[in-house]
Coordinates of N, CA and C in Angstrom, one line a residue:
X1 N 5.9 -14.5 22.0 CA 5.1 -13.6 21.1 C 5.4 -12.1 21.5
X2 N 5.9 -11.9 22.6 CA 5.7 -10.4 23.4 C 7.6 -10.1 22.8
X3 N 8.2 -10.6 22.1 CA 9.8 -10.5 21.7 C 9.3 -10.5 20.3
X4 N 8.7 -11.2 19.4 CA 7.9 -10.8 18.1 C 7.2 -9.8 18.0
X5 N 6.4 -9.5 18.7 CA 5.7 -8.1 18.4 C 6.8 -6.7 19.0
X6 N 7.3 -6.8 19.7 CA 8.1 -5.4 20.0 C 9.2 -5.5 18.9
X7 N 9.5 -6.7 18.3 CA 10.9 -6.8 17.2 C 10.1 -5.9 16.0
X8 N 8.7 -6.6 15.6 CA 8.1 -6.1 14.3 C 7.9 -4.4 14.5
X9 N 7.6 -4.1 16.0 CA 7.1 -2.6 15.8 C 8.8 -1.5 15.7
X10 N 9.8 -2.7 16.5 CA 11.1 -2.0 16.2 C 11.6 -1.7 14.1
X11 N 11.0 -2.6 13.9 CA 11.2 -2.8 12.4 C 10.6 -1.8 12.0
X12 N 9.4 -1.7 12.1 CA 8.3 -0.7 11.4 C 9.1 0.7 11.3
X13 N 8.9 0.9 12.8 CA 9.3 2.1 13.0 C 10.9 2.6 12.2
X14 N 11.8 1.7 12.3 CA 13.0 1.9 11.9 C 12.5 2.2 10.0
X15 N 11.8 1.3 9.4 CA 11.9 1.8 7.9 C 10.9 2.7 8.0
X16 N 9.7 2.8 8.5 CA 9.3 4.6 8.2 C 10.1 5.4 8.4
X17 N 11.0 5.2 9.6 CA 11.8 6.9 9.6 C 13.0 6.6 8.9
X18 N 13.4 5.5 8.1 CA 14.1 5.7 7.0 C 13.5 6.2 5.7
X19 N 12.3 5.8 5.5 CA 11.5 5.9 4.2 C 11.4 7.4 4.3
X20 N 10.6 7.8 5.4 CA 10.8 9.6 5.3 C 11.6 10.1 5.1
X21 N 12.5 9.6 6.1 CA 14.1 10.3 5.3 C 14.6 10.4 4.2
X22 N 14.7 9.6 3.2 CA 15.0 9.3 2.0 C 14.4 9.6 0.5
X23 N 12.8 9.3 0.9 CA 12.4 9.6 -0.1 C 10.6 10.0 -0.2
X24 N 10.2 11.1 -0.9 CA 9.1 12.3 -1.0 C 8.1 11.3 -1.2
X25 N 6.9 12.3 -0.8 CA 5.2 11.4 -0.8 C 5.3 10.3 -2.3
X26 N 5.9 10.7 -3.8 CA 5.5 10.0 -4.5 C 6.6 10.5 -5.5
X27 N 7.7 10.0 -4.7 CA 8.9 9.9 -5.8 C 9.3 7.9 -5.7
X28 N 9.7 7.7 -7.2 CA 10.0 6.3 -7.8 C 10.8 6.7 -8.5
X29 N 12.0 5.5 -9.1 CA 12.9 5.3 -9.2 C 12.9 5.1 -10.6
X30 N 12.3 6.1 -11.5 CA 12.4 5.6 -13.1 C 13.2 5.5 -13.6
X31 N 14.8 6.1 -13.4 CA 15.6 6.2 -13.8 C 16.8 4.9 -14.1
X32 N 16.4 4.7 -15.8 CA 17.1 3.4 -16.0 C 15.9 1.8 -16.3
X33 N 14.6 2.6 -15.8 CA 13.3 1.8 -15.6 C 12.9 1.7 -17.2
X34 N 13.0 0.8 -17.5 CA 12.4 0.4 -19.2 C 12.4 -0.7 -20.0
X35 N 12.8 -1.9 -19.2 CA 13.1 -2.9 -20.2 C 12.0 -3.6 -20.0
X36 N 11.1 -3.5 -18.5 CA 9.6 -4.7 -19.0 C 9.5 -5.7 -17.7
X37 N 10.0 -6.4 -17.6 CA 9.3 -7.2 -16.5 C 9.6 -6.9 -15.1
X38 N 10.9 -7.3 -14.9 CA 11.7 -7.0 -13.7 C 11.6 -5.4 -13.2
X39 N 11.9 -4.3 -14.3 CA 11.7 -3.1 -13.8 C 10.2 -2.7 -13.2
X40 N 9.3 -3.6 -13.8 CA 7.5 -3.6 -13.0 C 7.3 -3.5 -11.8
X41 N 8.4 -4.8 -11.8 CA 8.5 -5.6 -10.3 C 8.8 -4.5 -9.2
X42 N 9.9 -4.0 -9.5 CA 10.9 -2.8 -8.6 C 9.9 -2.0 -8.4
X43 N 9.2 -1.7 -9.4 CA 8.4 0.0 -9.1 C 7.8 0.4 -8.0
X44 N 6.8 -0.9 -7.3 CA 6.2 -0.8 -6.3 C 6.9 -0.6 -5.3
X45 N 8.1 -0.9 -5.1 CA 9.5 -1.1 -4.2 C 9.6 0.1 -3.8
X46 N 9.7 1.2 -4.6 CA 10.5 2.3 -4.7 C 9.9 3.5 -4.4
X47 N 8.4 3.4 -3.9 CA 8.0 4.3 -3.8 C 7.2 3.9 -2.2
X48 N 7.9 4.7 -1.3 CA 6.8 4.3 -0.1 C 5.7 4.4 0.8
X49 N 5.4 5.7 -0.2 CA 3.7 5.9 -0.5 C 3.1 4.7 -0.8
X50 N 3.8 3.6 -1.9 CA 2.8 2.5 -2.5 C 3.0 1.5 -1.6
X51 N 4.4 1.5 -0.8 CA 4.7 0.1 -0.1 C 4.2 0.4 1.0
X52 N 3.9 1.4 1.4 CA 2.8 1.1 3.0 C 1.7 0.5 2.7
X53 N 0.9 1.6 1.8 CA -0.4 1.2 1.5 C -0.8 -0.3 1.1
X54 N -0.1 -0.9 0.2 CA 0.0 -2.1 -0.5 C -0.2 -3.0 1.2
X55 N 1.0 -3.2 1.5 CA 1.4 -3.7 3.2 C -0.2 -3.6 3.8
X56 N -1.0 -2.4 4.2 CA -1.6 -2.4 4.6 C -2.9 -2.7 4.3
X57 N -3.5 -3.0 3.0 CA -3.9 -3.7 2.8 C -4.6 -5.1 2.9
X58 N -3.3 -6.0 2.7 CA -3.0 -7.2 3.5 C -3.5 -7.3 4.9
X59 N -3.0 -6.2 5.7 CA -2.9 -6.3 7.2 C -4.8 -6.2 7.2
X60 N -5.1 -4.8 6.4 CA -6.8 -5.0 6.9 C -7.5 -6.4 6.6
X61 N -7.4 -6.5 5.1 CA -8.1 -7.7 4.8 C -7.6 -9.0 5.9
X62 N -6.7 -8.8 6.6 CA -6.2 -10.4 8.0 C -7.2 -9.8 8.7
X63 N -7.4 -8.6 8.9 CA -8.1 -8.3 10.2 C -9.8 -8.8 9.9
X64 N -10.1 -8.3 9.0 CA -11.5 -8.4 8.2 C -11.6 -9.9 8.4
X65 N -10.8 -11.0 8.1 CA -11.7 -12.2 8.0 C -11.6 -12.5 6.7
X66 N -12.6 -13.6 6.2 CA -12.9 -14.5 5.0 C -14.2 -13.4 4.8
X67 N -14.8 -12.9 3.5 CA -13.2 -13.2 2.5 C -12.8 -12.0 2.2
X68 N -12.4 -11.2 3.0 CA -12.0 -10.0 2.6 C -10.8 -10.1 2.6
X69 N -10.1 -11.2 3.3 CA -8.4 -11.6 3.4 C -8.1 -11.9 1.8
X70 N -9.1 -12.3 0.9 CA -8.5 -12.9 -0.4 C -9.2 -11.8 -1.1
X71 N -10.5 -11.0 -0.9 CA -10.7 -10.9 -2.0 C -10.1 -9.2 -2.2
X72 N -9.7 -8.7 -0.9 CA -9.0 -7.1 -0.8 C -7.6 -7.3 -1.7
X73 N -6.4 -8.2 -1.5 CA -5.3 -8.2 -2.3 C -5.7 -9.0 -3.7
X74 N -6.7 -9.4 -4.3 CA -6.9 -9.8 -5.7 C -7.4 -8.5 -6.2
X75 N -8.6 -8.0 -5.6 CA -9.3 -6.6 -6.3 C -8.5 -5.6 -6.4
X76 N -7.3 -5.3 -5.6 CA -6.9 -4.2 -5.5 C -5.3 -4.4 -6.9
X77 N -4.9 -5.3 -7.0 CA -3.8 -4.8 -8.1 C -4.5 -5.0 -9.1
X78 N -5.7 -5.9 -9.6 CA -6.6 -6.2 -10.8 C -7.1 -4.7 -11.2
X79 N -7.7 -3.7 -10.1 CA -8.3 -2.6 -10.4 C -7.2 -1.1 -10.4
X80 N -5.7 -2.0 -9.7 CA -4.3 -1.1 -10.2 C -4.1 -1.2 -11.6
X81 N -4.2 -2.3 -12.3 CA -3.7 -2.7 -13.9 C -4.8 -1.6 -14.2
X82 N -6.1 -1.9 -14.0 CA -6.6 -0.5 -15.1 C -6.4 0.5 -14.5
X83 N -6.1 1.2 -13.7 CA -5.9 2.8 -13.2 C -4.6 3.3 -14.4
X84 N -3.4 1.9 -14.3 CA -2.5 2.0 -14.8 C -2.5 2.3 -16.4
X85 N -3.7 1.0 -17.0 CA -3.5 1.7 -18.4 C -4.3 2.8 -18.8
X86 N -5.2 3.3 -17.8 CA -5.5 5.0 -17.8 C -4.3 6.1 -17.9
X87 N -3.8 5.7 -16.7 CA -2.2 6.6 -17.1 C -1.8 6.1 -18.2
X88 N -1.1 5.3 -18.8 CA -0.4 4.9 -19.5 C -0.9 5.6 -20.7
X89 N -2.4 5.5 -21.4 CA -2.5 6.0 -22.3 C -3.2 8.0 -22.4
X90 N -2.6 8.5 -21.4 CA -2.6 10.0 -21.1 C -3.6 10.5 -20.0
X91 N -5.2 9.6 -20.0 CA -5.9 10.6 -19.4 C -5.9 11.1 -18.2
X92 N -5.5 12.2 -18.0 CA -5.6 12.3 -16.3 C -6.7 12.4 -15.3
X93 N -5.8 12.5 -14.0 CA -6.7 11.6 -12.7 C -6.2 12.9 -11.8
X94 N -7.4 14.2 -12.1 CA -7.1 15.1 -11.2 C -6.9 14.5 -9.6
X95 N -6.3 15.4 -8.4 CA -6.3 14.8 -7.1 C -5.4 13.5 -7.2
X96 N -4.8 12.6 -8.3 CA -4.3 11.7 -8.2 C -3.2 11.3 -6.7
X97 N -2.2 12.4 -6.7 CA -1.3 12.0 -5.7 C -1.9 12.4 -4.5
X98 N -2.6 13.0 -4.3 CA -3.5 13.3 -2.5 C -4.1 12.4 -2.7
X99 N -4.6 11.0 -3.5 CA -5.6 10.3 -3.3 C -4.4 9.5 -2.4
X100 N -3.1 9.1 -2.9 CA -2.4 8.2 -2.9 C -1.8 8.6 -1.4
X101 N -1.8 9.9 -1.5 CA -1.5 10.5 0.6 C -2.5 10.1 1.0
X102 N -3.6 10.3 0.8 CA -4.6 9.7 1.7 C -4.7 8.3 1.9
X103 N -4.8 7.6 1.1 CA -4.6 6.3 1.2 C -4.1 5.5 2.5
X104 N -2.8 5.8 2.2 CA -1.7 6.1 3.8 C -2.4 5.9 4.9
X105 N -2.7 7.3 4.7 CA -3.4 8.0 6.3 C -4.6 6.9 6.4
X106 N -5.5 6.9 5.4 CA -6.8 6.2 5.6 C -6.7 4.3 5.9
X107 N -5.7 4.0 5.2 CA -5.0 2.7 5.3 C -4.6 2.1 6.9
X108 N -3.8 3.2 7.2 CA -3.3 3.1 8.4 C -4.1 3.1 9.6
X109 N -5.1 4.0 9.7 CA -5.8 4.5 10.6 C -6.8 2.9 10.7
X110 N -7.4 2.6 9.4 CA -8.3 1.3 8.9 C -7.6 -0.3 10.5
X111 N -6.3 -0.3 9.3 CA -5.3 -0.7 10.8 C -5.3 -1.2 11.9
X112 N -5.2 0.0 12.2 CA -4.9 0.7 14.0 C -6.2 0.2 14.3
X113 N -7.0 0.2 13.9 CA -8.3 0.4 14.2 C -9.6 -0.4 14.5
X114 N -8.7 -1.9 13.5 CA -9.4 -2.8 12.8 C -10.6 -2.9 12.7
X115 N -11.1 -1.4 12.0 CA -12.7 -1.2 11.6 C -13.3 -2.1 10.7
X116 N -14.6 -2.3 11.0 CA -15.2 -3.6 10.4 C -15.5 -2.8 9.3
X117 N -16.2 -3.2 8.2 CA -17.3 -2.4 7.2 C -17.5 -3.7 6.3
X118 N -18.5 -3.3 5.7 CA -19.3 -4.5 5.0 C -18.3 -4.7 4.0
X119 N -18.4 -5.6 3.2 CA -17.1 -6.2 2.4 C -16.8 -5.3 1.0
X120 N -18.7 -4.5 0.8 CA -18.8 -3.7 -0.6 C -18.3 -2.2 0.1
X121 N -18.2 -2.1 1.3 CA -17.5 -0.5 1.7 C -16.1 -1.4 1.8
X122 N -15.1 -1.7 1.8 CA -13.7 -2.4 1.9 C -13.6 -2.5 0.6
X123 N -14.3 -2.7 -0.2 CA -13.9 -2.8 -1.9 C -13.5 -1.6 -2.5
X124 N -14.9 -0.6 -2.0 CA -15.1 0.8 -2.7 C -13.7 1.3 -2.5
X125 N -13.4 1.1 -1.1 CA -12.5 2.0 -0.5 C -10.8 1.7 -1.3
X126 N -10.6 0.3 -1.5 CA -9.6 -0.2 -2.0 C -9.4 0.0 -3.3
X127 N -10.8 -0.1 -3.7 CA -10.7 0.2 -5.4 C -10.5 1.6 -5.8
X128 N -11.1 2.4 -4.7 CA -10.5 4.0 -5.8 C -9.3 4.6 -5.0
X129 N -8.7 3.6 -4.2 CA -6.9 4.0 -3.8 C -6.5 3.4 -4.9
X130 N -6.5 2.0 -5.3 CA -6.3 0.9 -6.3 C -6.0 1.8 -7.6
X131 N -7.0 2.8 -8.0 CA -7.0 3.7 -9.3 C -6.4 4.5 -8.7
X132 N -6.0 4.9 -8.3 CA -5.0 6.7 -7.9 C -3.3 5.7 -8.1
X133 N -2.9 4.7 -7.2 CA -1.6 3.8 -7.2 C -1.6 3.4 -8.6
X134 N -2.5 2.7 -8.9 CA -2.2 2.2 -10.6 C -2.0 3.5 -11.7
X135 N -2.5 4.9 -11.4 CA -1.9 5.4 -12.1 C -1.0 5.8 -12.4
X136 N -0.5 6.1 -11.3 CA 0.9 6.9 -10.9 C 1.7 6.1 -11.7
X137 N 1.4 4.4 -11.3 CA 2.2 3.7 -12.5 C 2.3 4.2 -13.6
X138 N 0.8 4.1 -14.3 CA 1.3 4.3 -15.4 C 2.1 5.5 -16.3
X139 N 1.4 6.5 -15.4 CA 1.7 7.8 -15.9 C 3.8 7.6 -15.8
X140 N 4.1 7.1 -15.2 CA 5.4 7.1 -14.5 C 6.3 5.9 -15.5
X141 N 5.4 5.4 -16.5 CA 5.4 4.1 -17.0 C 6.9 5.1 -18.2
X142 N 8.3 4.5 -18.4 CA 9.2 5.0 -19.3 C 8.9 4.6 -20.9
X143 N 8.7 5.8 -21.8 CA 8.3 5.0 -23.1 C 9.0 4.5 -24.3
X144 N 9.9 3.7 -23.3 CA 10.3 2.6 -24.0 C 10.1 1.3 -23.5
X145 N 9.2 1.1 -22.5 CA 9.3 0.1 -21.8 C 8.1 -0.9 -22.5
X146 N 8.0 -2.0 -22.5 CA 7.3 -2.7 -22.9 C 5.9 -3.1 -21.7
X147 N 5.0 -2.0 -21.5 CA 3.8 -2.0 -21.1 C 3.4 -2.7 -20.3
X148 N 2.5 -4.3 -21.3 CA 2.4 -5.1 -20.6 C 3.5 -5.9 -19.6
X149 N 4.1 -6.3 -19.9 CA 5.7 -6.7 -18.8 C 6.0 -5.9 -18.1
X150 N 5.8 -4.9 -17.9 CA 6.0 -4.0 -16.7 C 4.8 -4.3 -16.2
X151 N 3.2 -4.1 -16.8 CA 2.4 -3.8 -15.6 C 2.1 -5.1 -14.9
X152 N 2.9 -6.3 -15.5 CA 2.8 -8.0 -14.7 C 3.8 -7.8 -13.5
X153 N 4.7 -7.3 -13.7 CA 6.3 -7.3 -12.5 C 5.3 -6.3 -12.0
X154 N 4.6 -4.9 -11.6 CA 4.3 -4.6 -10.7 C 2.8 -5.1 -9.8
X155 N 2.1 -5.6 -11.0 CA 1.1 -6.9 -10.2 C 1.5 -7.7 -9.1
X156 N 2.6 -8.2 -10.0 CA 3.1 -9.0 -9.0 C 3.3 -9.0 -7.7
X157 N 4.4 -7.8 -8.1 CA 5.1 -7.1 -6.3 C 3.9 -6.7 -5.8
X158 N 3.0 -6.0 -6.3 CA 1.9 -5.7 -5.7 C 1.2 -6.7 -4.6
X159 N 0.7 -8.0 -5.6 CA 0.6 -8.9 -4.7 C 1.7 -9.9 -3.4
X160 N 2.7 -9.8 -4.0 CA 3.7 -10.3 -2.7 C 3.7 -9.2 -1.9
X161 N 3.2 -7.9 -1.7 CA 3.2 -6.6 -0.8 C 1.9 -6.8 -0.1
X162 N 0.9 -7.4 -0.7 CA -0.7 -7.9 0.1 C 0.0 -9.1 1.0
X163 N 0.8 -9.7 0.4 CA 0.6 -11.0 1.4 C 1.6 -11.1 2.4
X164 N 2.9 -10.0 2.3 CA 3.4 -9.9 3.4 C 2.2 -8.9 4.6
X165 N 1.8 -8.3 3.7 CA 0.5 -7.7 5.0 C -0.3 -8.9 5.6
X166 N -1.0 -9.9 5.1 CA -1.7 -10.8 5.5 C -0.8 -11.6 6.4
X167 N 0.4 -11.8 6.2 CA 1.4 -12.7 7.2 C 1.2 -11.6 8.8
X168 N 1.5 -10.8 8.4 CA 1.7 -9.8 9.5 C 0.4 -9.8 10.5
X169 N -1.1 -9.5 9.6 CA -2.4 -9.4 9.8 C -2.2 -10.8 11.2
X170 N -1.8 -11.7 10.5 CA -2.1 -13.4 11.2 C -1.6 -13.4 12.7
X171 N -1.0 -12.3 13.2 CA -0.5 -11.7 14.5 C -1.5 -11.4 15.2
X172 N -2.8 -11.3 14.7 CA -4.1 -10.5 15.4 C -4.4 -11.6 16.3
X173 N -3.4 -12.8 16.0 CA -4.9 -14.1 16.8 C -3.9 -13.9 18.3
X174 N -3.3 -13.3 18.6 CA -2.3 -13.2 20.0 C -2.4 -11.7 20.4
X175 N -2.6 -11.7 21.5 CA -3.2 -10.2 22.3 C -1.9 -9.5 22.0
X176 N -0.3 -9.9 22.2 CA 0.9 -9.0 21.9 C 0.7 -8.6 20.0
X177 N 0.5 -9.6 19.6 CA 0.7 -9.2 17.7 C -0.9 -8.4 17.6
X178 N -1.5 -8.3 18.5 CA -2.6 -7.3 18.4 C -2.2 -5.6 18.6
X179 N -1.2 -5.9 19.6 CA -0.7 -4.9 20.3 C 0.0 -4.1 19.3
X180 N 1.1 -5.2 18.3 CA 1.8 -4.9 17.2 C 1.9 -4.2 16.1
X181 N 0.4 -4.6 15.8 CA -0.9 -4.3 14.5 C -1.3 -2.7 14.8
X182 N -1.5 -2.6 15.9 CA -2.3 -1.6 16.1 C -1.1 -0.3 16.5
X183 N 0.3 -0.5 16.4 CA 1.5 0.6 16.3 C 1.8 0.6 15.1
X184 N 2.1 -0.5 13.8 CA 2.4 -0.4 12.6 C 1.1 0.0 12.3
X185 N -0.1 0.4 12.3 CA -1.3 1.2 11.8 C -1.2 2.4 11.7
X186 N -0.5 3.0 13.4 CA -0.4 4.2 13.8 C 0.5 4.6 12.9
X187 N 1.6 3.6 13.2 CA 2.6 4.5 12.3 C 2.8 4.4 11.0
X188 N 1.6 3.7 10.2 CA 1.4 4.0 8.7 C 0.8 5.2 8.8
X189 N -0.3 5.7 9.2 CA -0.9 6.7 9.5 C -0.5 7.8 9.1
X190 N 0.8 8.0 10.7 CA 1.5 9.4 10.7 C 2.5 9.5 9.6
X191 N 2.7 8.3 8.9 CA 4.1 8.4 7.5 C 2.9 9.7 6.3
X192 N 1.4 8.7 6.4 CA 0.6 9.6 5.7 C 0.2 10.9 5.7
X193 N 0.7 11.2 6.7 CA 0.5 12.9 7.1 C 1.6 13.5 6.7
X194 N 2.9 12.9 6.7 CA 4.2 13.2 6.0 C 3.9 13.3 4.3
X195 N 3.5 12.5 4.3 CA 3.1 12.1 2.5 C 2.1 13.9 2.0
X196 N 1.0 13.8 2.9 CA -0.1 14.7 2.6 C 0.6 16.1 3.1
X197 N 1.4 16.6 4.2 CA 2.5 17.5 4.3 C 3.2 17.8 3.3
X198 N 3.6 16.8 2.8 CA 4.6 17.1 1.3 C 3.7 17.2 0.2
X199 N 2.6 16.9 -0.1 CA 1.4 16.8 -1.5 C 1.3 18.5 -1.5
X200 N 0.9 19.8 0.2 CA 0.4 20.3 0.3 C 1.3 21.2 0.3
X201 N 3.1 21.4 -0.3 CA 3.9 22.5 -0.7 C 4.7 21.6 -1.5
X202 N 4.1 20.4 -2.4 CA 4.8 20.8 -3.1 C 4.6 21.1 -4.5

């Protein structure tokens, strides 16, 4: 277990400081993005503002218990699809991208931290990150793409992005994958201060 958790924190660390490197608080990859299902899928991919937070999600709700383990990754893309068709159909979401830096930060730190809170403070909290990520979608949504089939492919990924967090979370029951949990928090954390650094010139 003590060669598993120092592998996973070697991992971590190796794609945040690629993800910083490569690519801004809340740049995604629209380009070429329009045909519907599969391009949905990618979206979440491509931006790793959403793929921490998504990840981290998972990891709180492992840490939380029953039933926050099931009901944090079902609430959170269910209440992304509507942030999304808010974007989609124009209105805006002042603060939107600092909500989505914060997230990060607040995600991570959640984490590191494995703060308890009652299951309706874990919802609130998930749900209005949930609406800032779902919009970005949509707003970011190409208009030719066929809508619904994109917003299922990024449900999706969404949800295979909760449940690799929940796999990871399942490390908490071993004092080393405790140890593990609580550096991949940190260093979701500090990616979020990179994210909120960049929100704040650019």
């Amino acid at each position: 277990m003590r060669r598993t958790s120092t592998t996973l924190i070697g991992v971590t660390t190796g794609l945040l400081a690629t993800g910083l490197l490569t690519t801004s608080a809340h740049a995604h990859l629209t380009v070429g993005m329009g045909s519907g299902l599969a391009d949905g899928f990618l979206h979440p991919l491509t931006g790793f503002d959403h793929l921490l937070a998504m990840v981290s999600v998972g990891i709180w709700g492992a840490e939380l218990g029953v039933p926050a383990i099931w009901l944090l990754p079902i609430a959170f893309p269910l209440i992304m699809a509507c942030g999304g068709a808010v974007g989609v159909v124009g209105v805006p979401l002042p603060g939107g991208e600092l909500l989505i830096a914060l997230s990060v930060v607040v995600l991570g730190l959640l984490v590191a931290s494995a703060r308890r809170l009652p299951i309706w403070a874990a919802l609130t909290i998930v749900g209005v990150f949930a609406i800032a990520h779902g919009h970005a979608h949509g707003v970011e949504l190409p208009g030719t793409a066929d809508a619904l089939a994109f917003t299922i492919g990024f449900v999706v990924a969404t949800g295979l992005l909760h449940l690799t967090g929940i796999l990871i979370g399942v490390l908490a029951r071993w004092p080393h994958g405790v140890i593990a949990i609580r550096a991949i928090g940190c260093a979701v954390a500090v990616a979020g201060c990179y994210f909120l650094y960049g929100y704040a010139w650019a």
